[in-house]
Coordinates of N, CA and C in Angstrom, one line a residue:
A68 N -3.2 -32.1 46.0 CA -4.1 -31.0 45.5 C -4.7 -30.4 46.6
N69 N -5.0 -31.1 47.7 CA -5.7 -30.6 48.8 C -4.8 -29.7 49.7
V70 N -3.6 -30.0 49.7 CA -2.6 -29.2 50.5 C -2.1 -28.0 49.8
A71 N -1.9 -28.1 48.5 CA -1.4 -27.0 47.7 C -2.3 -26.8 46.5
P72 N -3.5 -26.5 46.6 CA -4.4 -26.4 45.5 C -4.1 -25.4 44.4
L73 N -3.6 -24.2 44.8 CA -3.3 -23.2 43.8 C -2.1 -23.7 42.9
A74 N -1.1 -24.2 43.6 CA 0.1 -24.7 42.8 C -0.3 -25.8 41.9
V75 N -1.2 -26.7 42.3 CA -1.6 -27.8 41.4 C -2.4 -27.3 40.3
H76 N -3.3 -26.3 40.5 CA -4.1 -25.6 39.5 C -3.2 -25.0 38.5
N77 N -2.2 -24.3 39.0 CA -1.3 -23.5 38.1 C -0.5 -24.5 37.2
A78 N -0.1 -25.7 37.8 CA 0.6 -26.6 37.0 C -0.2 -27.2 35.8
Y79 N -1.5 -27.5 36.2 CA -2.4 -28.1 35.2 C -2.7 -27.0 34.1
Q80 N -3.0 -25.8 34.5 CA -3.2 -24.7 33.6 C -2.0 -24.5 32.6
A81 N -0.9 -24.5 33.2 CA 0.3 -24.3 32.4 C 0.5 -25.5 31.4
A82 N 0.2 -26.7 31.8 CA 0.3 -27.9 31.0 C -0.7 -27.8 29.9
L83 N -1.9 -27.4 30.2 CA -3.0 -27.3 29.2 C -2.7 -26.2 28.2
Q84 N -2.0 -25.2 28.6 CA -1.6 -24.1 27.7 C -0.3 -24.4 26.9
G85 N 0.2 -25.6 27.1 CA 1.4 -25.9 26.4 C 2.7 -25.4 27.1
Q86 N 2.6 -24.8 28.2 CA 3.7 -24.3 29.0 C 4.3 -25.3 29.7
I87 N 5.0 -26.3 29.1 CA 5.5 -27.5 29.7 C 6.6 -27.2 30.7
E88 N 7.4 -26.3 30.4 CA 8.6 -26.0 31.3 C 8.1 -25.4 32.6
Q89 N 7.1 -24.5 32.5 CA 6.5 -23.9 33.7 C 5.8 -25.0 34.5
A90 N 5.0 -25.9 33.9 CA 4.4 -26.9 34.6 C 5.3 -27.8 35.3
Q91 N 6.4 -28.1 34.6 CA 7.4 -29.0 35.2 C 8.1 -28.3 36.4
Q92 N 8.3 -27.0 36.3 CA 9.0 -26.2 37.4 C 8.0 -26.3 38.6
I93 N 6.8 -26.1 38.4 CA 5.8 -26.2 39.6 C 5.8 -27.5 40.2
D94 N 5.8 -28.5 39.3 CA 5.8 -29.9 39.8 C 7.1 -30.3 40.6
R95 N 8.2 -29.8 40.1 CA 9.5 -30.0 40.9 C 9.4 -29.4 42.2
A96 N 8.8 -28.2 42.3 CA 8.7 -27.5 43.6 C 7.8 -28.3 44.6
L97 N 6.9 -29.1 44.0 CA 6.0 -29.9 44.9 C 6.4 -31.3 45.1
L98 N 7.5 -31.7 44.5 CA 8.0 -33.2 44.5 C 8.1 -33.6 46.0
G99 N 8.8 -32.9 46.8 CA 9.0 -33.3 48.2 C 7.7 -33.5 48.9
L100 N 6.7 -32.6 48.6 CA 5.4 -32.7 49.2 C 4.7 -34.0 48.8
H101 N 4.8 -34.2 47.4 CA 4.2 -35.4 46.9 C 4.7 -36.7 47.6
Q102 N 6.0 -36.7 47.8 CA 6.6 -37.9 48.4 C 6.2 -38.0 49.9
T103 N 6.3 -36.9 50.7 CA 6.0 -37.0 52.1 C 4.6 -37.2 52.4
L104 N 3.7 -36.9 51.5 CA 2.2 -37.1 51.8 C 1.9 -38.5 51.7
F105 N 2.9 -39.4 51.4 CA 2.6 -40.9 51.3 C 3.5 -41.6 52.2
L106 N 4.0 -40.9 53.3 CA 4.9 -41.6 54.3 C 4.0 -42.6 55.1
E107 N 2.8 -42.3 55.3 CA 1.8 -43.2 56.0 C 0.6 -43.3 55.1
A108 N -0.3 -44.1 55.4 CA -1.5 -44.4 54.6 C -2.3 -43.1 54.4
N109 N -2.7 -42.9 53.2 CA -3.5 -41.8 52.8 C -4.9 -41.9 53.4
P110 N -5.5 -40.9 54.0 CA -5.2 -39.5 54.0 C -4.5 -39.0 55.3
I111 N -3.9 -39.8 56.0 CA -3.3 -39.4 57.3 C -2.4 -38.2 57.1
P112 N -1.4 -38.2 56.3 CA -0.5 -37.1 56.2 C -1.1 -35.8 55.6
V113 N -2.1 -36.0 54.7 CA -2.8 -34.9 54.1 C -3.6 -34.2 55.2
K114 N -4.4 -35.0 56.0 CA -5.2 -34.4 57.0 C -4.3 -33.7 58.1
W115 N -3.2 -34.2 58.4 CA -2.2 -33.6 59.4 C -1.7 -32.3 58.8
A116 N -1.3 -32.3 57.5 CA -0.9 -31.0 56.9 C -2.0 -30.0 56.8
L117 N -3.2 -30.4 56.6 CA -4.3 -29.4 56.7 C -4.5 -28.9 58.0
F118 N -4.3 -29.7 59.0 CA -4.4 -29.3 60.4 C -3.3 -28.3 60.7
K119 N -2.1 -28.5 60.3 CA -1.0 -27.5 60.5 C -1.2 -26.2 59.8
M120 N -2.0 -26.3 58.7 CA -2.3 -25.1 58.0 C -3.5 -24.4 58.7
G121 N -4.1 -24.9 59.6 CA -5.2 -24.3 60.3 C -6.5 -24.5 59.6
L122 N -6.6 -25.4 58.6 CA -7.8 -25.6 57.8 C -8.8 -26.6 58.4
I123 N -8.3 -27.5 59.2 CA -9.1 -28.5 59.9 C -8.7 -28.7 61.3
G124 N -9.5 -29.3 62.1 CA -9.3 -29.6 63.5 C -8.2 -30.7 63.7
A125 N -7.8 -30.9 64.9 CA -6.7 -31.8 65.2 C -7.2 -33.3 65.2
T126 N -8.4 -33.5 65.3 CA -9.0 -34.8 65.4 C -9.1 -35.5 64.0
I127 N -9.0 -36.9 64.0 CA -9.2 -37.7 62.8 C -10.0 -38.8 63.2
R128 N -10.9 -39.2 62.3 CA -11.8 -40.3 62.6 C -11.2 -41.7 62.5
L129 N -11.5 -42.5 63.5 CA -11.0 -43.9 63.4 C -11.6 -44.6 62.2
P130 N -10.8 -45.5 61.6 CA -9.7 -46.2 62.2 C -8.3 -45.5 61.9
L131 N -8.4 -44.2 61.3 CA -7.2 -43.5 61.1 C -6.6 -42.9 62.4
T132 N -5.4 -42.6 62.4 CA -4.7 -42.0 63.6 C -4.0 -40.8 63.1
I133 N -3.5 -40.0 64.0 CA -2.7 -38.9 63.7 C -1.4 -39.3 63.1
L134 N -0.8 -38.4 62.3 CA 0.5 -38.7 61.7 C 1.6 -39.0 62.8
S135 N 2.3 -40.0 62.6 CA 3.4 -40.4 63.5 C 4.4 -39.2 63.7
E136 N 4.8 -39.0 64.9 CA 5.7 -37.9 65.2 C 6.9 -37.9 64.5
K137 N 7.5 -39.1 64.1 CA 8.7 -39.3 63.5 C 8.6 -38.7 62.0
F138 N 7.4 -38.6 61.4 CA 7.2 -38.1 60.1 C 6.9 -36.7 60.1
Q139 N 6.4 -36.1 61.2 CA 5.9 -34.7 61.2 C 6.9 -33.7 60.7
P140 N 8.2 -33.8 61.1 CA 9.2 -32.8 60.6 C 9.4 -32.9 59.2
Q141 N 9.3 -34.0 58.6 CA 9.5 -34.2 57.2 C 8.4 -33.5 56.4
V142 N 7.2 -33.7 56.9 CA 6.0 -33.1 56.2 C 6.1 -31.6 56.3
V143 N 6.5 -31.1 57.5 CA 6.6 -29.6 57.6 C 7.7 -29.1 56.7
E144 N 8.8 -29.7 56.6 CA 9.9 -29.3 55.7 C 9.4 -29.3 54.3
A145 N 8.7 -30.3 53.9 CA 8.2 -30.4 52.5 C 7.3 -29.4 52.2
M146 N 6.4 -29.0 53.1 CA 5.4 -28.0 53.0 C 6.1 -26.6 52.9
Q147 N 7.1 -26.4 53.7 CA 7.9 -25.1 53.6 C 8.6 -25.0 52.2
Q148 N 9.2 -26.1 51.8 CA 9.9 -26.0 50.5 C 8.9 -25.8 49.4
A149 N 7.6 -26.2 49.5 CA 6.6 -26.0 48.5 C 6.0 -24.6 48.6
G150 N 6.4 -23.8 49.7 CA 5.9 -22.5 49.8 C 4.6 -22.3 50.5
I151 N 4.3 -23.4 51.2 CA 3.0 -23.4 52.0 C 3.2 -22.7 53.3
E152 N 2.4 -21.8 53.6 CA 2.5 -21.1 55.0 C 1.8 -21.9 56.0
L153 N 2.6 -22.0 57.2 CA 2.1 -22.8 58.3 C 1.7 -21.8 59.4

């Protein structure tokens, strides 16, 4: 929800209004993002994604570390598939 707040909001609103197909369509578009944001301990991937979006700085407070380089392309791809601008 921190990385794609509008999409998550729209999915909840659709579900609350009984528009189940629309809610499921939004959720399917976010599925890759949901999966990749847990490649490492939360909130490391989330904070890295927010950094890539220009919403926060590059630093992260210890004991957390920056997202491993091997996972970064996967997170970028999932963000792009979810329609998130980088």
